[in-house]
mmCIF file of N, CA and C in Angstrom:
data_model
loop_
_atom_site.group_PDB
_atom_site.id
_atom_site.type_symbol
_atom_site.label_atom_id
_atom_site.label_comp_id
_atom_site.label_asym_id
_atom_site.label_seq_id
_atom_site.Cartn_x
_atom_site.Cartn_y
_atom_site.Cartn_z
ATOM 1 N N GLN A 291 -75.917 124.398 35.021
ATOM 2 C CA GLN A 291 -74.762 125.222 34.683
ATOM 3 C C GLN A 291 -75.176 126.687 34.596
ATOM 4 N N ASN A 292 -76.292 126.976 33.942
ATOM 5 C CA ASN A 292 -76.776 128.355 33.856
ATOM 6 C C ASN A 292 -77.087 128.919 35.236
ATOM 7 N N HIS A 293 -77.771 128.128 36.053
ATOM 8 C CA HIS A 293 -78.228 128.598 37.356
ATOM 9 C C HIS A 293 -77.054 129.018 38.239
ATOM 10 N N MET A 294 -76.117 128.116 38.474
ATOM 11 C CA MET A 294 -74.980 128.436 39.346
ATOM 12 C C MET A 294 -74.056 129.446 38.677
ATOM 13 N N GLY A 295 -73.901 129.367 37.376
ATOM 14 C CA GLY A 295 -73.070 130.339 36.668
ATOM 15 C C GLY A 295 -73.550 131.759 36.892
ATOM 16 N N LYS A 296 -74.857 131.951 36.850
ATOM 17 C CA LYS A 296 -75.417 133.285 37.087
ATOM 18 C C LYS A 296 -75.104 133.762 38.501
ATOM 19 N N HIS A 297 -75.301 132.894 39.501
ATOM 20 C CA HIS A 297 -74.993 133.270 40.888
ATOM 21 C C HIS A 297 -73.519 133.653 41.041
ATOM 22 N N ILE A 298 -72.633 132.882 40.428
ATOM 23 C CA ILE A 298 -71.193 133.155 40.541
ATOM 24 C C ILE A 298 -70.856 134.504 39.912
ATOM 25 N N LEU A 299 -71.348 134.750 38.716
ATOM 26 C CA LEU A 299 -71.043 136.020 38.049
ATOM 27 C C LEU A 299 -71.607 137.212 38.819
ATOM 28 N N LEU A 300 -72.815 137.095 39.334
ATOM 29 C CA LEU A 300 -73.384 138.185 40.130
ATOM 30 C C LEU A 300 -72.526 138.452 41.361
ATOM 31 N N SER A 301 -72.100 137.390 42.031
ATOM 32 C CA SER A 301 -71.244 137.541 43.213
ATOM 33 C C SER A 301 -69.918 138.204 42.854
ATOM 34 N N GLN A 302 -69.300 137.770 41.760
ATOM 35 C CA GLN A 302 -68.020 138.344 41.341
ATOM 36 C C GLN A 302 -68.145 139.822 40.995
ATOM 37 N N ARG A 303 -69.332 140.250 40.638
ATOM 38 C CA ARG A 303 -69.555 141.662 40.300
ATOM 39 C C ARG A 303 -70.104 142.465 41.480
ATOM 40 N N GLY A 304 -70.153 141.813 42.653
ATOM 41 C CA GLY A 304 -70.573 142.510 43.865
ATOM 42 C C GLY A 304 -72.068 142.707 44.009
ATOM 43 N N VAL A 305 -72.856 141.974 43.218
ATOM 44 C CA VAL A 305 -74.312 142.080 43.316
ATOM 45 C C VAL A 305 -74.785 141.167 44.442
ATOM 46 N N VAL A 306 -75.494 141.727 45.412
ATOM 47 C CA VAL A 306 -76.028 140.954 46.529
ATOM 48 C C VAL A 306 -77.416 140.455 46.139
ATOM 49 N N GLU A 307 -77.585 139.141 46.207
ATOM 50 C CA GLU A 307 -78.881 138.545 45.885
ATOM 51 C C GLU A 307 -79.661 138.341 47.181
ATOM 52 N N ALA A 308 -80.893 138.779 47.192
ATOM 53 C CA ALA A 308 -81.696 138.751 48.411
ATOM 54 C C ALA A 308 -82.223 137.365 48.782
ATOM 55 N N ASN A 309 -82.596 136.565 47.826
ATOM 56 C CA ASN A 309 -83.302 135.314 48.128
ATOM 57 C C ASN A 309 -82.495 134.053 47.878
ATOM 58 N N THR A 310 -81.199 134.071 48.172
ATOM 59 C CA THR A 310 -80.398 132.867 47.964
ATOM 60 C C THR A 310 -80.315 132.068 49.258
ATOM 61 N N VAL A 311 -80.258 130.754 49.130
ATOM 62 C CA VAL A 311 -80.179 129.871 50.289
ATOM 63 C C VAL A 311 -78.806 129.969 50.932
ATOM 64 N N THR A 312 -77.754 129.868 50.129
ATOM 65 C CA THR A 312 -76.390 130.015 50.635
ATOM 66 C C THR A 312 -75.638 131.003 49.756
ATOM 67 N N GLU A 313 -74.723 131.704 50.383
ATOM 68 C CA GLU A 313 -73.931 132.696 49.667
ATOM 69 C C GLU A 313 -72.864 132.012 48.816
ATOM 70 N N VAL A 314 -72.593 132.563 47.663
ATOM 71 C CA VAL A 314 -71.530 132.058 46.797
ATOM 72 C C VAL A 314 -70.187 132.441 47.419
ATOM 73 N N ALA A 315 -69.236 131.509 47.423
ATOM 74 C CA ALA A 315 -67.904 131.776 47.973
ATOM 75 C C ALA A 315 -67.245 132.928 47.222
ATOM 76 N N LYS A 316 -66.498 133.735 47.944
ATOM 77 C CA LYS A 316 -65.797 134.874 47.333
ATOM 78 C C LYS A 316 -64.614 134.407 46.485
ATOM 79 N N ASP A 317 -63.908 133.383 46.947
ATOM 80 C CA ASP A 317 -62.717 132.892 46.249
ATOM 81 C C ASP A 317 -62.977 131.525 45.636
ATOM 82 N N TYR A 318 -62.758 131.421 44.354
ATOM 83 C CA TYR A 318 -62.824 130.156 43.629
ATOM 84 C C TYR A 318 -64.094 129.344 43.920
ATOM 85 N N PRO A 319 -65.270 129.882 43.629
ATOM 86 C CA PRO A 319 -66.489 129.115 43.884
ATOM 87 C C PRO A 319 -66.619 127.912 42.949
ATOM 88 N N CYS A 320 -67.157 126.848 43.495
ATOM 89 C CA CYS A 320 -67.426 125.631 42.737
ATOM 90 C C CYS A 320 -68.522 125.918 41.712
ATOM 91 N N GLY A 321 -68.335 125.462 40.493
ATOM 92 C CA GLY A 321 -69.325 125.664 39.446
ATOM 93 C C GLY A 321 -70.575 124.822 39.623
ATOM 94 N N PHE A 322 -70.518 123.832 40.524
ATOM 95 C CA PHE A 322 -71.692 123.007 40.793
ATOM 96 C C PHE A 322 -72.529 123.556 41.945
ATOM 97 N N CYS A 323 -71.866 123.962 43.053
ATOM 98 C CA CYS A 323 -72.603 124.362 44.256
ATOM 99 C C CYS A 323 -72.327 125.785 44.727
ATOM 100 N N GLY A 324 -71.286 126.428 44.226
ATOM 101 C CA GLY A 324 -70.964 127.792 44.624
ATOM 102 C C GLY A 324 -70.097 127.914 45.859
ATOM 103 N N GLN A 325 -69.810 126.792 46.508
ATOM 104 C CA GLN A 325 -68.960 126.844 47.696
ATOM 105 C C GLN A 325 -67.495 126.865 47.285
ATOM 106 N N GLU A 326 -66.622 127.187 48.246
ATOM 107 C CA GLU A 326 -65.212 127.360 47.912
ATOM 108 C C GLU A 326 -64.567 126.049 47.471
ATOM 109 N N ILE A 327 -63.775 126.134 46.423
ATOM 110 C CA ILE A 327 -63.101 124.963 45.854
ATOM 111 C C ILE A 327 -62.100 124.358 46.834
ATOM 112 N N SER A 328 -61.602 125.139 47.784
ATOM 113 C CA SER A 328 -60.611 124.598 48.720
ATOM 114 C C SER A 328 -61.203 123.461 49.544
ATOM 115 N N ASP A 329 -62.521 123.385 49.622
ATOM 116 C CA ASP A 329 -63.173 122.245 50.241
ATOM 117 C C ASP A 329 -62.844 121.042 49.354
ATOM 118 N N ALA A 330 -62.217 120.030 49.929
ATOM 119 C CA ALA A 330 -61.738 118.885 49.141
ATOM 120 C C ALA A 330 -62.833 118.277 48.270
ATOM 121 N N ALA A 331 -64.058 118.284 48.732
ATOM 122 C CA ALA A 331 -65.151 117.682 47.968
ATOM 123 C C ALA A 331 -65.419 118.434 46.669
ATOM 124 N N CYS A 332 -65.104 119.718 46.645
ATOM 125 C CA CYS A 332 -65.435 120.533 45.470
ATOM 126 C C CYS A 332 -64.268 120.722 44.510
ATOM 127 N N LYS A 333 -63.164 120.077 44.753
ATOM 128 C CA LYS A 333 -62.062 120.187 43.797
ATOM 129 C C LYS A 333 -62.546 119.667 42.447
ATOM 130 N N ILE A 334 -62.028 120.273 41.396
ATOM 131 C CA ILE A 334 -62.467 119.914 40.047
ATOM 132 C C ILE A 334 -61.301 119.319 39.267
ATOM 133 N N PHE A 335 -61.593 118.307 38.494
ATOM 134 C CA PHE A 335 -60.596 117.628 37.673
ATOM 135 C C PHE A 335 -61.166 117.467 36.269
ATOM 136 N N ILE A 336 -60.290 117.120 35.357
ATOM 137 C CA ILE A 336 -60.708 116.819 33.992
ATOM 138 C C ILE A 336 -60.254 115.402 33.684
ATOM 139 N N GLY A 337 -61.175 114.577 33.230
ATOM 140 C CA GLY A 337 -60.845 113.206 32.861
ATOM 141 C C GLY A 337 -61.612 112.796 31.625
ATOM 142 N N SER A 338 -60.913 112.381 30.603
ATOM 143 C CA SER A 338 -61.531 111.957 29.339
ATOM 144 C C SER A 338 -62.502 113.000 28.794
ATOM 145 N N GLY A 339 -62.112 114.279 28.939
ATOM 146 C CA GLY A 339 -62.930 115.360 28.406
ATOM 147 C C GLY A 339 -64.145 115.718 29.239
ATOM 148 N N LYS A 340 -64.266 115.105 30.437
ATOM 149 C CA LYS A 340 -65.410 115.347 31.308
ATOM 150 C C LYS A 340 -64.969 116.059 32.583
ATOM 151 N N ALA A 341 -65.909 116.804 33.177
ATOM 152 C CA ALA A 341 -65.690 117.419 34.483
ATOM 153 C C ALA A 341 -65.883 116.341 35.543
ATOM 154 N N ILE A 342 -64.938 116.272 36.484
ATOM 155 C CA ILE A 342 -65.010 115.282 37.551
ATOM 156 C C ILE A 342 -64.844 116.002 38.885
ATOM 157 N N SER A 343 -65.741 115.719 39.816
ATOM 158 C CA SER A 343 -65.698 116.340 41.133
ATOM 159 C C SER A 343 -66.417 115.427 42.117
ATOM 160 N N LEU A 344 -66.107 115.590 43.402
ATOM 161 C CA LEU A 344 -66.839 114.872 44.437
ATOM 162 C C LEU A 344 -67.930 115.753 45.043
ATOM 163 N N CYS A 345 -68.148 116.924 44.472
ATOM 164 C CA CYS A 345 -69.180 117.849 44.947
ATOM 165 C C CYS A 345 -70.530 117.128 44.965
ATOM 166 N N SER A 346 -71.306 117.367 46.002
ATOM 167 C CA SER A 346 -72.623 116.717 46.107
ATOM 168 C C SER A 346 -73.580 117.152 44.991
ATOM 169 N N GLU A 347 -73.298 118.270 44.348
ATOM 170 C CA GLU A 347 -74.145 118.770 43.261
ATOM 171 C C GLU A 347 -73.596 118.424 41.875
ATOM 172 N N GLU A 348 -72.522 117.655 41.832
ATOM 173 C CA GLU A 348 -71.838 117.327 40.575
ATOM 174 C C GLU A 348 -72.756 116.562 39.622
ATOM 175 N N TYR A 349 -72.624 116.859 38.355
ATOM 176 C CA TYR A 349 -73.307 116.117 37.301
ATOM 177 C C TYR A 349 -72.328 115.999 36.137
ATOM 178 N N GLN A 350 -72.497 114.988 35.327
ATOM 179 C CA GLN A 350 -71.577 114.724 34.228
ATOM 180 C C GLN A 350 -71.865 115.633 33.034
ATOM 181 N N PHE A 351 -70.807 116.154 32.447
ATOM 182 C CA PHE A 351 -70.938 116.880 31.189
ATOM 183 C C PHE A 351 -69.602 116.883 30.475
ATOM 184 N N MET A 352 -69.665 117.021 29.176
ATOM 185 C CA MET A 352 -68.468 117.099 28.360
ATOM 186 C C MET A 352 -68.009 118.556 28.327
ATOM 187 N N ILE A 353 -66.747 118.787 28.634
ATOM 188 C CA ILE A 353 -66.219 120.145 28.750
ATOM 189 C C ILE A 353 -66.273 120.887 27.420
ATOM 190 N N LYS A 354 -65.871 120.234 26.351
ATOM 191 C CA LYS A 354 -65.843 120.901 25.045
ATOM 192 C C LYS A 354 -67.231 121.429 24.679
ATOM 193 N N ALA A 355 -68.256 120.635 24.907
ATOM 194 C CA ALA A 355 -69.627 121.063 24.606
ATOM 195 C C ALA A 355 -70.064 122.187 25.545
ATOM 196 N N ALA A 356 -69.667 122.117 26.807
ATOM 197 C CA ALA A 356 -70.070 123.130 27.793
ATOM 198 C C ALA A 356 -69.455 124.495 27.508
ATOM 199 N N LEU A 357 -68.318 124.524 26.838
ATOM 200 C CA LEU A 357 -67.663 125.790 26.517
ATOM 201 C C LEU A 357 -68.294 126.502 25.322
ATOM 202 N N LYS A 358 -69.254 125.828 24.672
ATOM 203 C CA LYS A 358 -69.950 126.431 23.525
ATOM 204 C C LYS A 358 -71.364 126.809 23.956
ATOM 205 N N PRO A 359 -71.676 128.102 23.951
ATOM 206 C CA PRO A 359 -73.029 128.498 24.348
ATOM 207 C C PRO A 359 -74.062 128.018 23.332
ATOM 208 N N SER A 360 -75.271 127.781 23.822
ATOM 209 C CA SER A 360 -76.364 127.391 22.930
ATOM 210 C C SER A 360 -77.597 128.203 23.310
ATOM 211 N N GLY A 361 -78.665 128.019 22.568
ATOM 212 C CA GLY A 361 -79.890 128.749 22.847
ATOM 213 C C GLY A 361 -80.397 128.544 24.261
ATOM 214 N N ALA A 362 -80.403 127.305 24.710
ATOM 215 C CA ALA A 362 -80.906 127.000 26.050
ATOM 216 C C ALA A 362 -79.835 127.138 27.124
ATOM 217 N N LYS A 363 -78.575 127.147 26.727
ATOM 218 C CA LYS A 363 -77.491 127.152 27.701
ATOM 219 C C LYS A 363 -76.430 128.186 27.331
ATOM 220 N N PRO A 364 -76.637 129.441 27.724
ATOM 221 C CA PRO A 364 -75.638 130.463 27.403
ATOM 222 C C PRO A 364 -74.380 130.393 28.274
ATOM 223 N N CYS A 365 -74.481 129.764 29.448
ATOM 224 C CA CYS A 365 -73.350 129.709 30.385
ATOM 225 C C CYS A 365 -72.237 128.805 29.854
ATOM 226 N N THR A 366 -71.009 129.309 29.885
ATOM 227 C CA THR A 366 -69.855 128.529 29.417
ATOM 228 C C THR A 366 -68.875 128.227 30.551
ATOM 229 N N ASN A 367 -69.343 128.265 31.796
ATOM 230 C CA ASN A 367 -68.467 127.976 32.929
ATOM 231 C C ASN A 367 -68.174 126.481 32.964
ATOM 232 N N ALA A 368 -66.958 126.110 32.663
ATOM 233 C CA ALA A 368 -66.524 124.716 32.633
ATOM 234 C C ALA A 368 -65.078 124.671 33.112
ATOM 235 N N PRO A 369 -64.606 123.514 33.558
ATOM 236 C CA PRO A 369 -63.221 123.419 34.018
ATOM 237 C C PRO A 369 -62.223 123.640 32.884
ATOM 238 N N LEU A 370 -61.156 124.366 33.215
ATOM 239 C CA LEU A 370 -60.053 124.619 32.287
ATOM 240 C C LEU A 370 -58.745 124.309 32.989
ATOM 241 N N LYS A 371 -57.814 123.740 32.253
ATOM 242 C CA LYS A 371 -56.473 123.534 32.797
ATOM 243 C C LYS A 371 -55.676 124.804 32.565
ATOM 244 N N CYS A 372 -54.961 125.237 33.595
ATOM 245 C CA CYS A 372 -54.121 126.422 33.453
ATOM 246 C C CYS A 372 -53.033 126.143 32.418
ATOM 247 N N ALA A 373 -52.801 127.099 31.540
ATOM 248 C CA ALA A 373 -51.816 126.937 30.466
ATOM 249 C C ALA A 373 -50.426 127.428 30.843
ATOM 250 N N ALA A 374 -50.238 127.861 32.090
ATOM 251 C CA ALA A 374 -48.910 128.310 32.518
ATOM 252 C C ALA A 374 -47.963 127.115 32.568
ATOM 253 N N THR A 375 -46.757 127.313 32.106
ATOM 254 C CA THR A 375 -45.762 126.252 32.095
ATOM 255 C C THR A 375 -45.579 125.700 33.502
ATOM 256 N N GLY A 376 -45.717 124.395 33.647
ATOM 257 C CA GLY A 376 -45.508 123.728 34.927
ATOM 258 C C GLY A 376 -46.700 123.757 35.871
ATOM 259 N N CYS A 377 -47.715 124.509 35.551
ATOM 260 C CA CYS A 377 -48.895 124.591 36.424
ATOM 261 C C CYS A 377 -49.870 123.483 36.034
ATOM 262 N N LYS A 378 -50.299 122.731 37.001
ATOM 263 C CA LYS A 378 -51.213 121.625 36.733
ATOM 264 C C LYS A 378 -52.619 121.900 37.273
ATOM 265 N N LYS A 379 -52.866 123.130 37.698
ATOM 266 C CA LYS A 379 -54.148 123.480 38.314
ATOM 267 C C LYS A 379 -55.283 123.477 37.288
ATOM 268 N N VAL A 380 -56.437 123.061 37.753
ATOM 269 C CA VAL A 380 -57.669 123.116 36.974
ATOM 270 C C VAL A 380 -58.626 124.019 37.742
ATOM 271 N N HIS A 381 -59.207 124.972 37.054
ATOM 272 C CA HIS A 381 -60.180 125.879 37.666
ATOM 273 C C HIS A 381 -61.361 126.043 36.729
ATOM 274 N N TRP A 382 -62.486 126.420 37.317
ATOM 275 C CA TRP A 382 -63.639 126.765 36.508
ATOM 276 C C TRP A 382 -63.312 128.001 35.687
ATOM 277 N N LYS A 383 -63.867 128.094 34.509
ATOM 278 C CA LYS A 383 -63.616 129.231 33.616
ATOM 279 C C LYS A 383 -63.829 130.557 34.327
ATOM 280 N N TYR A 384 -64.912 130.682 35.086
ATOM 281 C CA TYR A 384 -65.211 131.948 35.748
ATOM 282 C C TYR A 384 -64.212 132.270 36.863
ATOM 283 N N ASN A 385 -63.396 131.309 37.267
ATOM 284 C CA ASN A 385 -62.372 131.520 38.302
ATOM 285 C C ASN A 385 -60.963 131.644 37.734
ATOM 286 N N MET A 386 -60.783 131.331 36.460
ATOM 287 C CA MET A 386 -59.428 131.264 35.904
ATOM 288 C C MET A 386 -58.713 132.611 35.941
ATOM 289 N N ALA A 387 -59.395 133.710 35.697
ATOM 290 C CA ALA A 387 -58.741 135.028 35.748
ATOM 291 C C ALA A 387 -58.192 135.292 37.146
ATOM 292 N N GLU A 388 -58.944 134.896 38.171
ATOM 293 C CA GLU A 388 -58.489 135.053 39.561
ATOM 294 C C GLU A 388 -57.226 134.221 39.803
ATOM 295 N N HIS A 389 -57.221 132.990 39.318
ATOM 296 C CA HIS A 389 -56.042 132.127 39.456
ATOM 297 C C HIS A 389 -54.834 132.746 38.757
ATOM 298 N N LEU A 390 -55.030 133.223 37.539
ATOM 299 C CA LEU A 390 -53.921 133.815 36.783
ATOM 300 C C LEU A 390 -53.366 135.046 37.491
ATOM 301 N N ARG A 391 -54.244 135.893 38.027
ATOM 302 C CA ARG A 391 -53.779 137.084 38.769
ATOM 303 C C ARG A 391 -53.007 136.691 40.023
ATOM 304 N N ALA A 392 -53.486 135.671 40.731
ATOM 305 C CA ALA A 392 -52.874 135.272 41.998
ATOM 306 C C ALA A 392 -51.585 134.475 41.815
ATOM 307 N N ARG A 393 -51.571 133.540 40.883
ATOM 308 C CA ARG A 393 -50.437 132.624 40.731
ATOM 309 C C ARG A 393 -49.467 132.985 39.616
ATOM 310 N N HIS A 394 -49.943 133.708 38.625
ATOM 311 C CA HIS A 394 -49.120 134.044 37.457
ATOM 312 C C HIS A 394 -49.332 135.517 37.104
ATOM 313 N N PRO A 395 -49.005 136.438 38.025
ATOM 314 C CA PRO A 395 -49.364 137.854 37.844
ATOM 315 C C PRO A 395 -48.790 138.522 36.601
ATOM 316 N N THR A 396 -47.739 137.972 36.030
ATOM 317 C CA THR A 396 -47.143 138.594 34.837
ATOM 318 C C THR A 396 -47.517 137.860 33.547
ATOM 319 N N TRP A 397 -48.503 136.994 33.610
ATOM 320 C CA TRP A 397 -48.819 136.151 32.461
ATOM 321 C C TRP A 397 -49.114 136.955 31.197
ATOM 322 N N GLU A 398 -49.797 138.079 31.325
ATOM 323 C CA GLU A 398 -50.152 138.851 30.124
ATOM 324 C C GLU A 398 -48.934 139.482 29.458
ATOM 325 N N GLU A 399 -47.899 139.745 30.230
ATOM 326 C CA GLU A 399 -46.678 140.338 29.673
ATOM 327 C C GLU A 399 -45.646 139.294 29.247
ATOM 328 N N THR A 400 -45.661 138.125 29.896
ATOM 329 C CA THR A 400 -44.572 137.171 29.677
ATOM 330 C C THR A 400 -44.921 135.975 28.792
ATOM 331 N N TRP A 401 -46.178 135.631 28.661
ATOM 332 C CA TRP A 401 -46.527 134.498 27.811
ATOM 333 C C TRP A 401 -46.370 134.898 26.351
ATOM 334 N N GLU A 402 -45.979 133.930 25.542
ATOM 335 C CA GLU A 402 -45.872 134.226 24.119
ATOM 336 C C GLU A 402 -47.284 134.515 23.597
ATOM 337 N N PRO A 403 -47.389 135.392 22.597
ATOM 338 C CA PRO A 403 -48.691 135.903 22.165
ATOM 339 C C PRO A 403 -49.747 134.854 21.821
ATOM 340 N N THR A 404 -49.366 133.785 21.168
ATOM 341 C CA THR A 404 -50.362 132.785 20.778
ATOM 342 C C THR A 404 -50.999 132.142 22.003
ATOM 343 N N ARG A 405 -50.177 131.753 22.970
ATOM 344 C CA ARG A 405 -50.691 131.125 24.198
ATOM 345 C C ARG A 405 -51.505 132.128 25.009
ATOM 346 N N ARG A 406 -51.002 133.358 25.133
ATOM 347 C CA ARG A 406 -51.700 134.410 25.879
ATOM 348 C C ARG A 406 -53.065 134.691 25.248
ATOM 349 N N ASP A 407 -53.092 134.854 23.924
ATOM 350 C CA ASP A 407 -54.343 135.160 23.233
ATOM 351 C C ASP A 407 -55.345 134.005 23.330
ATOM 352 N N ALA A 408 -54.839 132.781 23.277
ATOM 353 C CA ALA A 408 -55.721 131.617 23.419
ATOM 354 C C ALA A 408 -56.360 131.599 24.807
ATOM 355 N N MET A 409 -55.570 131.911 25.840
ATOM 356 C CA MET A 409 -56.120 131.947 27.195
ATOM 357 C C MET A 409 -57.129 133.078 27.333
ATOM 358 N N HIS A 410 -56.802 134.232 26.780
ATOM 359 C CA HIS A 410 -57.758 135.351 26.811
ATOM 360 C C HIS A 410 -59.081 134.947 26.177
ATOM 361 N N SER A 411 -59.025 134.304 25.029
ATOM 362 C CA SER A 411 -60.270 133.942 24.349
ATOM 363 C C SER A 411 -61.042 132.881 25.133
ATOM 364 N N LEU A 412 -60.342 132.017 25.848
ATOM 365 C CA LEU A 412 -61.015 131.002 26.661
ATOM 366 C C LEU A 412 -61.733 131.604 27.860
ATOM 367 N N ILE A 413 -61.121 132.592 28.506
ATOM 368 C CA ILE A 413 -61.678 133.099 29.768
ATOM 369 C C ILE A 413 -62.539 134.350 29.623
ATOM 370 N N THR A 414 -62.580 134.930 28.439
ATOM 371 C CA THR A 414 -63.372 136.143 28.244
ATOM 372 C C THR A 414 -64.826 135.776 27.961
ATOM 373 N N LEU A 415 -65.728 136.373 28.718
ATOM 374 C CA LEU A 415 -67.154 136.142 28.513
ATOM 375 C C LEU A 415 -67.668 137.082 27.438
ATOM 376 N N SER A 416 -68.536 136.568 26.612
ATOM 377 C CA SER A 416 -69.131 137.422 25.580
ATOM 378 C C SER A 416 -70.236 138.276 26.204
ATOM 379 N N HIS A 417 -70.505 139.390 25.561
ATOM 380 C CA HIS A 417 -71.602 140.255 26.002
ATOM 381 C C HIS A 417 -72.918 139.476 25.941
ATOM 382 N N ASP A 418 -73.068 138.644 24.922
ATOM 383 C CA ASP A 418 -74.275 137.838 24.760
ATOM 384 C C ASP A 418 -74.462 136.883 25.941
ATOM 385 N N GLU A 419 -73.379 136.232 26.377
ATOM 386 C CA GLU A 419 -73.467 135.314 27.521
ATOM 387 C C GLU A 419 -73.931 136.064 28.767
ATOM 388 N N GLU A 420 -73.311 137.202 29.034
ATOM 389 C CA GLU A 420 -73.683 137.983 30.213
ATOM 390 C C GLU A 420 -75.136 138.457 30.120
ATOM 391 N N THR A 421 -75.535 138.950 28.966
ATOM 392 C CA THR A 421 -76.903 139.451 28.786
ATOM 393 C C THR A 421 -77.922 138.337 28.980
ATOM 394 N N ARG A 422 -77.676 137.193 28.359
ATOM 395 C CA ARG A 422 -78.628 136.079 28.437
ATOM 396 C C ARG A 422 -78.700 135.467 29.826
ATOM 397 N N LEU A 423 -77.635 135.638 30.622
ATOM 398 C CA LEU A 423 -77.663 135.168 32.013
ATOM 399 C C LEU A 423 -78.224 136.230 32.961
ATOM 400 N N GLY A 424 -78.493 137.419 32.442
ATOM 401 C CA GLY A 424 -79.052 138.482 33.272
ATOM 402 C C GLY A 424 -78.029 139.174 34.149
ATOM 403 N N ILE A 425 -76.794 139.276 33.660
ATOM 404 C CA ILE A 425 -75.716 139.909 34.420
ATOM 405 C C ILE A 425 -75.657 141.389 34.059
ATOM 406 N N PRO A 426 -75.737 142.271 35.071
ATOM 407 C CA PRO A 426 -75.689 143.716 34.772
ATOM 408 C C PRO A 426 -74.312 144.178 34.328
#
């Protein structure tokens, strides 16, 4: 989770990494492999509190635990269900802001404050997380 999370965040910030085997997808990268989620194999689901995917790099983890940083694991990139009314999409935390901008562009103005603030707190990365992952 830390390894791919770092690659995704660096890519989202426009940092070009010299020694990577494959480039991270620009749109909605998979949290397991970094390739685009539109590839059917990399779609992400949530089942019984676990991340579920057919990605070849997929591994089992509990989402609630993954959203809490720890000493060895500062990365909190885990699947989240979109909280927009009627939206059933699931995206990785690091991709959720992109989804909200693309599919729900007025969410910050139109969602009731409690729901809006809860989503903000879910998708906002802490300075500590970025620092510990080596994100400039």
